[in-house]
Tab-separated table of C-alpha atoms in Angstrom:
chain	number	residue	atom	x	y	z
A	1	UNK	CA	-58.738	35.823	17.910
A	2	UNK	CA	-55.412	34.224	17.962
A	3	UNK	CA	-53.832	36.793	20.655
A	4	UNK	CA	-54.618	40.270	22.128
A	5	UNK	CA	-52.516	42.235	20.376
A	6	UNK	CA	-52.642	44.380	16.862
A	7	UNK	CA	-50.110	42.140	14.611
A	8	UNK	CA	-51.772	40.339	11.904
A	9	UNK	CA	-50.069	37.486	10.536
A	10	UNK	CA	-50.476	35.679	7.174
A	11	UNK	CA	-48.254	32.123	6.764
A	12	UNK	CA	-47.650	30.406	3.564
A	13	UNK	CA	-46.633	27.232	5.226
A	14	UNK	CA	-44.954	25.207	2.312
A	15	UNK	CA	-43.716	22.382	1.434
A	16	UNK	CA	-40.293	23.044	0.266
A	17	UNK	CA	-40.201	27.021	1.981
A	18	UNK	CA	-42.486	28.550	4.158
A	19	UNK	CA	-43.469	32.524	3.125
A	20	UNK	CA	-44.922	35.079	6.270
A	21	UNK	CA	-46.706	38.542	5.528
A	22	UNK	CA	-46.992	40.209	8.636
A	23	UNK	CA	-49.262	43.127	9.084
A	24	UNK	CA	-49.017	46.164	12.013
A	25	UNK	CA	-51.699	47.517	13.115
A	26	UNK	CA	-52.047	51.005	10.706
A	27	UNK	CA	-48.909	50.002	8.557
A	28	UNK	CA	-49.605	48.243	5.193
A	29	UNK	CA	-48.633	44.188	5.159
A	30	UNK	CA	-44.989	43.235	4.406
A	31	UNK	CA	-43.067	40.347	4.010
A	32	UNK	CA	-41.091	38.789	7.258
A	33	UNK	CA	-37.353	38.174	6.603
A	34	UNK	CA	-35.499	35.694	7.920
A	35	UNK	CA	-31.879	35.654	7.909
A	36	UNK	CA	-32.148	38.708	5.724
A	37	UNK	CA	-34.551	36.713	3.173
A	38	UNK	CA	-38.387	36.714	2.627
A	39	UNK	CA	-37.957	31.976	1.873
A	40	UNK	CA	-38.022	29.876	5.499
A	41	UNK	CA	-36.879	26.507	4.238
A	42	UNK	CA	-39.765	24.256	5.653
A	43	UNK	CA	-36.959	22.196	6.542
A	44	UNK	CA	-36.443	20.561	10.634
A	45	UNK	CA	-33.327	18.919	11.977
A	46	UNK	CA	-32.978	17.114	15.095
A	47	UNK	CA	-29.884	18.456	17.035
A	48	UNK	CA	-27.657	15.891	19.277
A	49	UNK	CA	-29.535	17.844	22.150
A	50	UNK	CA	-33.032	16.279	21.090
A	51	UNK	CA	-34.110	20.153	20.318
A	52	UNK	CA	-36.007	20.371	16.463
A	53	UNK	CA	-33.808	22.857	14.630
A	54	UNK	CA	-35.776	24.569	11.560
A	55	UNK	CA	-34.633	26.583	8.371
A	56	UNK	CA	-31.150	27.543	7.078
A	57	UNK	CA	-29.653	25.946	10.604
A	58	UNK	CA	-31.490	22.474	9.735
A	59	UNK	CA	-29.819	22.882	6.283
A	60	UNK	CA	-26.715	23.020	8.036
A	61	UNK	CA	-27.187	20.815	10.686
A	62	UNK	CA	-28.314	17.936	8.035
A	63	UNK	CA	-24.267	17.578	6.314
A	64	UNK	CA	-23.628	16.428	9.673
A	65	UNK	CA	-26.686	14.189	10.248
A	66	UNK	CA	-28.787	13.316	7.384
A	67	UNK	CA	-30.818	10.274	8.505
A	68	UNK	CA	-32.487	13.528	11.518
A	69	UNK	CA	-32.850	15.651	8.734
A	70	UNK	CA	-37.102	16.342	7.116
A	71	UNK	CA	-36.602	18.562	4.500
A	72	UNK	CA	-40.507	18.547	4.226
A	73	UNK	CA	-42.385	18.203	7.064
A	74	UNK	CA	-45.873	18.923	4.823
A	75	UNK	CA	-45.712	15.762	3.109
A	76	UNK	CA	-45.807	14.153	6.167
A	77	UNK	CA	-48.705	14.859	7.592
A	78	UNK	CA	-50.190	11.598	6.933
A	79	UNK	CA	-46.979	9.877	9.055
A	80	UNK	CA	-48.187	10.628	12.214
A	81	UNK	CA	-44.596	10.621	13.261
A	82	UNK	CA	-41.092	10.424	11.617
A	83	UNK	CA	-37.596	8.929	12.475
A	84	UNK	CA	-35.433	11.082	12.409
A	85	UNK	CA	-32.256	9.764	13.602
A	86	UNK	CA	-33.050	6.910	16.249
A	87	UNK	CA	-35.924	9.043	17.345
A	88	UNK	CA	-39.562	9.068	16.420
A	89	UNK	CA	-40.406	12.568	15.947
A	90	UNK	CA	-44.340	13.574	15.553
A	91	UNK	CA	-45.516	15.589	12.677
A	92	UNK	CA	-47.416	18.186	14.953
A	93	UNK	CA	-43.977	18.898	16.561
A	94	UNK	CA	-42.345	19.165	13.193
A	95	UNK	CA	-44.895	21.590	12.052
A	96	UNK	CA	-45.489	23.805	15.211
A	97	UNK	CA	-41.340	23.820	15.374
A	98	UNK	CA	-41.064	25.589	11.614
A	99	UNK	CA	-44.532	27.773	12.946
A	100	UNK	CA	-42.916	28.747	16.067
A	101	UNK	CA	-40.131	30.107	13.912
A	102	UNK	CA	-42.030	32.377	12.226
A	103	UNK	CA	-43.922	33.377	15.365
A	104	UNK	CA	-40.831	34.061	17.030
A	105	UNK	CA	-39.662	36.029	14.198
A	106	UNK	CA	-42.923	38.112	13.773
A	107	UNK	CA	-42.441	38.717	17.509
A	108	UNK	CA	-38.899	39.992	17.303
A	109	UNK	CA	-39.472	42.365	14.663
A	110	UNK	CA	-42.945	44.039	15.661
A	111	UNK	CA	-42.378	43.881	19.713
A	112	UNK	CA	-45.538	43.519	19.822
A	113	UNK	CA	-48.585	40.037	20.042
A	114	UNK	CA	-50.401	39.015	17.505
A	115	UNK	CA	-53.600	39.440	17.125
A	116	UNK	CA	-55.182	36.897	14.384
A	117	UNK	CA	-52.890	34.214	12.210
A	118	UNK	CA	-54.034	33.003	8.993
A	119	UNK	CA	-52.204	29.710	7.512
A	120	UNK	CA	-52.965	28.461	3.857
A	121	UNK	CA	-53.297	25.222	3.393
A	122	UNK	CA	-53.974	23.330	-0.315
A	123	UNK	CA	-57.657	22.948	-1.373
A	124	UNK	CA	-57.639	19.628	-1.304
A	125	UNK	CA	-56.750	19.058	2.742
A	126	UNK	CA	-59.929	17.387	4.395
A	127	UNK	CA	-60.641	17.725	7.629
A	128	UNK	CA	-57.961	14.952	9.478
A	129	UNK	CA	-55.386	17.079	7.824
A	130	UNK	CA	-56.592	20.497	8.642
A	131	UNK	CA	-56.346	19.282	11.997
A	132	UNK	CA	-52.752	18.183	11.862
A	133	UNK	CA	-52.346	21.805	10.930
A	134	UNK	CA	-54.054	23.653	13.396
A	135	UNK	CA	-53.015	21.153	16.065
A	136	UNK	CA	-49.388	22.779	15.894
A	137	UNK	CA	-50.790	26.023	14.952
A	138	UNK	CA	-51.845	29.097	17.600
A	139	UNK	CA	-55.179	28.621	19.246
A	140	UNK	CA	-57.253	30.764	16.980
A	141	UNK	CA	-55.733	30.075	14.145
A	142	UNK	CA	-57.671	30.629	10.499
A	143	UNK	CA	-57.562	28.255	7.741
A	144	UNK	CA	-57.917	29.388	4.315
A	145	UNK	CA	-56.615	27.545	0.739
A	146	UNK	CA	-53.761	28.362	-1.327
A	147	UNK	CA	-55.545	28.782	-4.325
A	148	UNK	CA	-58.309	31.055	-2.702
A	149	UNK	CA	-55.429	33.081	-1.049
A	150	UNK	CA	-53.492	32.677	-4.521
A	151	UNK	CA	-56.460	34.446	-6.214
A	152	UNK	CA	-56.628	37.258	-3.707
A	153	UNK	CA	-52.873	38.266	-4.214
A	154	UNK	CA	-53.801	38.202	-8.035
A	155	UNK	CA	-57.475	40.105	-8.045
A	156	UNK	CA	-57.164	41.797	-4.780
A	157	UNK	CA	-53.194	43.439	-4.757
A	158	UNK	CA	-52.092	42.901	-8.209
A	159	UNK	CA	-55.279	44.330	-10.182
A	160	UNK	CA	-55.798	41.270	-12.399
A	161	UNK	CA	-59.596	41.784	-13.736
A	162	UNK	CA	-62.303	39.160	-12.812
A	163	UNK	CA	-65.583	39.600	-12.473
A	164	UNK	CA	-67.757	37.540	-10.392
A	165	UNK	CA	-69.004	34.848	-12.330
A	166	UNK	CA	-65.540	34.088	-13.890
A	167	UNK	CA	-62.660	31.692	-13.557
A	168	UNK	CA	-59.136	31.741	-13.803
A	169	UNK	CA	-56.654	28.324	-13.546
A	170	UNK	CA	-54.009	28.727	-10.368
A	171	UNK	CA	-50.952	26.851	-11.870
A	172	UNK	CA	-48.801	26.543	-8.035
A	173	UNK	CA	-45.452	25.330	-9.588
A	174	UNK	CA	-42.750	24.892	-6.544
A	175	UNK	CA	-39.992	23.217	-5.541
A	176	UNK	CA	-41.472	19.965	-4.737
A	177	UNK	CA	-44.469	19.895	-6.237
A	178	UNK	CA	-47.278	20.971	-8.708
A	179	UNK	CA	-50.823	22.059	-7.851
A	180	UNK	CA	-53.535	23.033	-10.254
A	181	UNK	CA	-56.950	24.454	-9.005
A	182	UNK	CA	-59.688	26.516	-10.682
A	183	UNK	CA	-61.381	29.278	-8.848
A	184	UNK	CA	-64.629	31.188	-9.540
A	185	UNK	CA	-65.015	34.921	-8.196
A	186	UNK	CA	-67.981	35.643	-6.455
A	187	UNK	CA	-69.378	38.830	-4.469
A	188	UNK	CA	-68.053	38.151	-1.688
A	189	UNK	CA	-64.437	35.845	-2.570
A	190	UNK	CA	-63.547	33.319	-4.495
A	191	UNK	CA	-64.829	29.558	-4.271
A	192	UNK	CA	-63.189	26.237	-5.848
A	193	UNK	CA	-64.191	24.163	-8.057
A	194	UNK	CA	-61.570	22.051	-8.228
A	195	UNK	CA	-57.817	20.948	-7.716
A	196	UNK	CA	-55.666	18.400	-8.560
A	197	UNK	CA	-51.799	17.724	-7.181
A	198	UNK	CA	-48.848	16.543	-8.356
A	199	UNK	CA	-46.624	15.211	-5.607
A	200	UNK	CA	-43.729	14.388	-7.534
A	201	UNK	CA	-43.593	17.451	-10.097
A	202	UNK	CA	-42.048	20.237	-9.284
A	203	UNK	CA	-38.541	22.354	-9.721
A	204	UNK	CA	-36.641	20.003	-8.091
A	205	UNK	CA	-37.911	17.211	-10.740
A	206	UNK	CA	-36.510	19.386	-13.393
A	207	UNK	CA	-33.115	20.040	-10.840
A	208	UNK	CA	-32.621	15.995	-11.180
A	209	UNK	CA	-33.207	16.262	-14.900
A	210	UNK	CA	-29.794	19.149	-15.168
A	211	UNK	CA	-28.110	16.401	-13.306
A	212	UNK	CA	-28.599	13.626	-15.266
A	213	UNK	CA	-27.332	15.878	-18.547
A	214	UNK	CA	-24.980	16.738	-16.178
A	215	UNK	CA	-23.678	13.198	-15.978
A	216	UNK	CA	-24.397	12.252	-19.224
A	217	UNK	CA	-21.570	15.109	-20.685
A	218	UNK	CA	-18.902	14.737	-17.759
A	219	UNK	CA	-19.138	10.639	-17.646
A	220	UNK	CA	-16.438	9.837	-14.590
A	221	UNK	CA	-17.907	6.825	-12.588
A	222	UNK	CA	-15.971	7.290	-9.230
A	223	UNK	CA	-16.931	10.904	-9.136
A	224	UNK	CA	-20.361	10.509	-9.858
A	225	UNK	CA	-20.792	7.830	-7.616
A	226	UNK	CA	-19.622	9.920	-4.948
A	227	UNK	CA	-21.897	12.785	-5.765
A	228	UNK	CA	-24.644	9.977	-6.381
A	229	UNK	CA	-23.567	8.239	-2.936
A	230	UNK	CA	-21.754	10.551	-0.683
A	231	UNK	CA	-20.756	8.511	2.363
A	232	UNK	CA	-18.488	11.298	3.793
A	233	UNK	CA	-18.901	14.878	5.101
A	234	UNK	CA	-16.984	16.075	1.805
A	235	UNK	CA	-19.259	14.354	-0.147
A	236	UNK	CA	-22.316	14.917	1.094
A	237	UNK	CA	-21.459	19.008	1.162
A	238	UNK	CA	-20.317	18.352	-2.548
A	239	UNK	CA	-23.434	16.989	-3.375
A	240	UNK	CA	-25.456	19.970	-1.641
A	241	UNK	CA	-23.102	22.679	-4.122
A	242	UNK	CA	-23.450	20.475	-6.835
A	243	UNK	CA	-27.465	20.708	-6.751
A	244	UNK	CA	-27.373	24.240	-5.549
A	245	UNK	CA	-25.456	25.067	-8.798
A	246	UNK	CA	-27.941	23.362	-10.714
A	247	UNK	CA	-30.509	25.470	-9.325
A	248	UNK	CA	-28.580	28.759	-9.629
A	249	UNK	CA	-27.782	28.158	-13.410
A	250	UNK	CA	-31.740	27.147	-13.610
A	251	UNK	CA	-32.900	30.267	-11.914
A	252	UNK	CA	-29.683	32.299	-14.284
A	253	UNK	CA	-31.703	30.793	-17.357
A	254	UNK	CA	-34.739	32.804	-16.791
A	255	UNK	CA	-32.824	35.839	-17.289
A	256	UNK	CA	-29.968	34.723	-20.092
A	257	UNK	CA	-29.954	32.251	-22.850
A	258	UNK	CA	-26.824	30.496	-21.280
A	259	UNK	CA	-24.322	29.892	-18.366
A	260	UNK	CA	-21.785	27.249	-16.816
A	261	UNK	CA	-22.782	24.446	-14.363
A	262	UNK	CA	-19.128	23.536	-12.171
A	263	UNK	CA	-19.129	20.095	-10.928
A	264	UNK	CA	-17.607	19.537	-7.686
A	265	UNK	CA	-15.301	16.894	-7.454
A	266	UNK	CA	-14.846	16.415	-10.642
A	267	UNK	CA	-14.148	20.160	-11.356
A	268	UNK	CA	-16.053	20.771	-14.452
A	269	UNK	CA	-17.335	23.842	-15.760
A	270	UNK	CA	-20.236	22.335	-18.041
A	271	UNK	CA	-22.299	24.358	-20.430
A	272	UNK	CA	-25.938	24.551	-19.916
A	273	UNK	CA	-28.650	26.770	-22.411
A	274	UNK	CA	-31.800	27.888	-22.011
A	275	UNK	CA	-32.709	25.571	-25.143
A	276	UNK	CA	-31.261	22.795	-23.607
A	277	UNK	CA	-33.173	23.424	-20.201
A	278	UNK	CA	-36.457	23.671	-21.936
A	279	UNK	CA	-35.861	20.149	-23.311
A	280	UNK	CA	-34.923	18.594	-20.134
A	281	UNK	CA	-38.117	20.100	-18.572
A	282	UNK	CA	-40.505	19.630	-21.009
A	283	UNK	CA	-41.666	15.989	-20.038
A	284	UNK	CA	-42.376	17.806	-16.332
A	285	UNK	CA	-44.104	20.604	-17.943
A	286	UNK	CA	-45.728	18.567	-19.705
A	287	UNK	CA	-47.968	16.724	-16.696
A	288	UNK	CA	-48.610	20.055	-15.377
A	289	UNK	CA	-50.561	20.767	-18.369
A	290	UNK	CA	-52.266	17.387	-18.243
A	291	UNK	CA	-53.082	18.346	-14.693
A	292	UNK	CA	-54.387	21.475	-15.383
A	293	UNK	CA	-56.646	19.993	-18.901
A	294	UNK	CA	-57.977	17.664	-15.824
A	295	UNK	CA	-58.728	19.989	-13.785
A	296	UNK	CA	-60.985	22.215	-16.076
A	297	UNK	CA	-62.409	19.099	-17.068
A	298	UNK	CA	-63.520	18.606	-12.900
A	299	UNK	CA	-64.608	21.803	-12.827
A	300	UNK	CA	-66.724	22.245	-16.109
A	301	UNK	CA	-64.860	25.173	-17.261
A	302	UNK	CA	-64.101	24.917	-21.452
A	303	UNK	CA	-61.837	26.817	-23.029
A	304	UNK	CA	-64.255	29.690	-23.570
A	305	UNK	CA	-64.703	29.414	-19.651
A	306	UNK	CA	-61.483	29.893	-18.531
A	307	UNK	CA	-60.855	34.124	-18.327
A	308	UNK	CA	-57.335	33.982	-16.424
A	309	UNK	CA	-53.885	31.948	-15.547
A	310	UNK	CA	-52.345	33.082	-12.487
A	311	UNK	CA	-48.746	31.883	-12.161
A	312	UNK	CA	-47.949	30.634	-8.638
A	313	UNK	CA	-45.087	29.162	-6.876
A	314	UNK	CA	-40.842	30.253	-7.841
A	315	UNK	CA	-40.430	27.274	-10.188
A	316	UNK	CA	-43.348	29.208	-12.238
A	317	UNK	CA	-40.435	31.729	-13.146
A	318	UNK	CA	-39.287	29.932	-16.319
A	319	UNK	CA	-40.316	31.248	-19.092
A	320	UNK	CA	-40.870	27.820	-20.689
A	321	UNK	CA	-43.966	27.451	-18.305
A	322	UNK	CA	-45.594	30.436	-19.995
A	323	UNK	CA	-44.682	29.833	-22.805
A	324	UNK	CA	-46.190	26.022	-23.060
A	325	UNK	CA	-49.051	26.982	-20.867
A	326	UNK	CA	-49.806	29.771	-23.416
A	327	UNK	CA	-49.623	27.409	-26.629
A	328	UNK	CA	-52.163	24.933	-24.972
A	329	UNK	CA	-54.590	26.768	-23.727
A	330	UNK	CA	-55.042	29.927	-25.449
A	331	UNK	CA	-53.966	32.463	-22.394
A	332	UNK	CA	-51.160	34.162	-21.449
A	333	UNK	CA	-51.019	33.527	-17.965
A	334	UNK	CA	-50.184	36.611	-15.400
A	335	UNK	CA	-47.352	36.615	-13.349
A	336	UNK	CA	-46.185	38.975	-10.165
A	337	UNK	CA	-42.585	40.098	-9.343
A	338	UNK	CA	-42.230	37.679	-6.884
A	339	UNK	CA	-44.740	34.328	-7.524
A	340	UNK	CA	-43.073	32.679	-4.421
A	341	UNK	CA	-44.524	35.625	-1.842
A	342	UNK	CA	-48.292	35.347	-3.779
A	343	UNK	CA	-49.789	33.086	-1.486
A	344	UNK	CA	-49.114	34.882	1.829
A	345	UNK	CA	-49.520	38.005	0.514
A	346	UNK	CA	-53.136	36.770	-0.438
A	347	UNK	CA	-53.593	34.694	3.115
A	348	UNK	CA	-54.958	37.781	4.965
A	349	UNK	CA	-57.231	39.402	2.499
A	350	UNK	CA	-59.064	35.796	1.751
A	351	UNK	CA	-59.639	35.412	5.664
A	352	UNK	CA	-61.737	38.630	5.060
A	353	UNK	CA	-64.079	36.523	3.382
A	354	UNK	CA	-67.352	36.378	5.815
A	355	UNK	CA	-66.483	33.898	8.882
A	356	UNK	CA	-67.806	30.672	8.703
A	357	UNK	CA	-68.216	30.811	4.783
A	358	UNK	CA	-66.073	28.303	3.283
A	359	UNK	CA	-67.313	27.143	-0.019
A	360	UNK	CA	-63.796	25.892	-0.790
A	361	UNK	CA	-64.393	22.827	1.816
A	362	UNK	CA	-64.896	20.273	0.124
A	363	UNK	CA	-64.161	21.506	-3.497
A	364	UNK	CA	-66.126	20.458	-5.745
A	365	UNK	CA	-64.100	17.817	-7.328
A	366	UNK	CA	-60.757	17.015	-5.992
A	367	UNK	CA	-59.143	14.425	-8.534
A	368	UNK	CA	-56.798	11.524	-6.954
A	369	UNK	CA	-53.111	12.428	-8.036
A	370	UNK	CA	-51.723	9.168	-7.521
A	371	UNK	CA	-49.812	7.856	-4.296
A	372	UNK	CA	-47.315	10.001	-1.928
A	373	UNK	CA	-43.430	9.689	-2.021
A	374	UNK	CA	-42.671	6.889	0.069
A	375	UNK	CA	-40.522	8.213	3.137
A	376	UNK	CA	-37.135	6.508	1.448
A	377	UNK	CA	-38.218	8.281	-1.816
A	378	UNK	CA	-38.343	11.697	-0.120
A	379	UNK	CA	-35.083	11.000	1.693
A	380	UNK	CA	-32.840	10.392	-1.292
A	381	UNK	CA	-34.398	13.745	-2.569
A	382	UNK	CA	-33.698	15.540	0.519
A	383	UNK	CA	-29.599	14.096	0.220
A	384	UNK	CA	-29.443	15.579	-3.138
A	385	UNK	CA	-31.773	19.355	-3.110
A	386	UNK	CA	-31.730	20.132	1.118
A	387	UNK	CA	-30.670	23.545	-0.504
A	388	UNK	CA	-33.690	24.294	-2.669
């Protein structure tokens, strides 16, 4: 066990946000809030005191101090360590940092230990990896995969039918990137057959797409450059609104067939539809369907094979994703309230599989998905989106 006391705790550690359900002893599961909000940016900062400084306040910290700023400490784990500022930072201290935030949380709010932790991880993590992970995780600590956990939340608390025997296609759309695995049910869980990742396709992909329309209709050279190249504080804190805008009039789109984009600095209030959105998105969209063809392909499962879609990850919310998913491969996929919490909420029930079972290690075909953002690549992200 992970401590002596009666908390159970289920972390969704992500790569963009990291997700907690946290579970009292005799009191059903709930989400953990912080700051009022169920989304942890993933995100570390290092402070001028040396101190790692995780979530909202590493947002902050990072319009003072980009170059100490990691908005994604899970893509990392390959680094061994990170510069962040003029110091070399490890990626088991980055990672334990954003985990000791939600331990510390969990703590605060129950008053009481925990008892077991359970952290997802993706299907395709071998062994040096997992141990990255559970070297900055709680002694004790459970490993089970997102998709397994995905397919819990789905089966398990949602009431999606499967019967053992079938699969269903987890299409993990978030911020910073795409994941498609197919799981089979069994008696006793849910096994993988195979995953494939996208580390460059995700919501903020589509984000840089709004931008570049964005550009395109309000041409203004020294403005853009600034938003493009902020060298001051007042630039770089534009550039943060202008990309959390973006991603407001996104997420509005989901729920309207229009709304207004303002452009700081230049002060521009620019249309934006739903029609026009689709567009812009559609060559991302389009590679997560590729992904997922590929992945039913690695896993033997034909279109007569395939019984369910379960819709995973907040960029997922679009209705364009349904909509194209739908049109290529016959099913409407299912979707929950909130496909941002489904993970977590799943972590806990697939660690009731029986211990020691874990048919999900290797999977049974992980297919390459092409090199990692180099670290410059995922810096000049991080400028533009720390906010998503």
């Amino acid at each position: 066990m992970a401590g002596e006391g009666t908390v159970r705790l289920g972390i969704d550690l992500g790569t963009s946000t990291t997700v907690a359900l946290i579970a009292p002893a005799g009191r059903p599961p709930r989400p953990l809030l912080f700051d009022g909000s169920p989304l942890l940016p993933s995100a570390v900062c290092l402070d001028p005191t040396g101190r790692l400084v995780v979530g909202r306040d590493a947002v902050h910290l990072a319009s003072a101090n980009p170059a100490a700023f990691e908005p994604y400490p899970k893509r990392c784990v390959d680094d061994g360590t990170v510069l962040l500022g003029q110091t070399e930072v490890s990626v088991t201290a980055m990672l334990q940092a954003v985990l000791g935030r939600v331990l510390d949380e969990a703590a605060l709010v129950t008053g009481e230990p925990y008892s077991e932790v359970v952290i997802t991880c993706p299907a395709a993590w071998g062994e040096r990896r997992r141990s990255v992970l559970l070297g900055a995780a709680p002694d004790g600590t459970r490993l089970v995969t997102e998709p397994v956990a995905a397919a819990h939340s789905f089966v398990d608390i949602a009431g999606q039918h499967l019967d053992v025997g079938q699969a269903a296609l987890i299409y993990d759309f978030g911020a910073g990137t795409f994941d498609a695995s197919v799981v089979r049910r069994r008696a006793d869980g849910f096994e993988v057959l195979a995953t494939v990742g996208l580390p460059d396709s995700g919501g903020l992909d589509i984000d840089a797409a709004i931008v570049k329309h964005l550009a395109a209709a309000v041409p203004d050279a020294e403005g853009w450059h600034r938003l493009d190249h902020p060298e001051t504080p007042g630039d770089r804190r534009a550039r943060r609104q202008l990309w959390e805008n973006v991603r407001t009039g996104k997420e509005m789109l989901s729920r309207a067939t229009s709304t207004l984009v303002h452009v700081p600095v230049l002060d521009r209030d620019v249309p934006l539809s739903r029609e026009t959105l689709d567009e812009l998105a559609t060559p991302v969209l389009d590679r997560t369907v590729a992904t997922c063809r590929d992945t039913l392909r690695a896993a033997g499962v034909d279109g007569t094979g395939l019984t369910a879609i379960f819709l995973v990850g907040g960029s997922s919310r679009m209705p364009a994703v349904s909509t194209v998913l739908h049109r290529a491969l016959g099913i409407a996929p299912a979707t929950v309230e909130q496909p941002e919490l489904a993970v977590a909420e799943g972590s806990l029930r697939a660690a009731g599989q029986p211990a020691g079972d874990t048919p999900d290690w290797p999977p049974a075909a992980v297919v390459p998905a092409g090199p990692r953002p180099g670290r410059r690549v995922r810096r000049l992200v991080a400028a533009a989106a720390t906010v998503a």
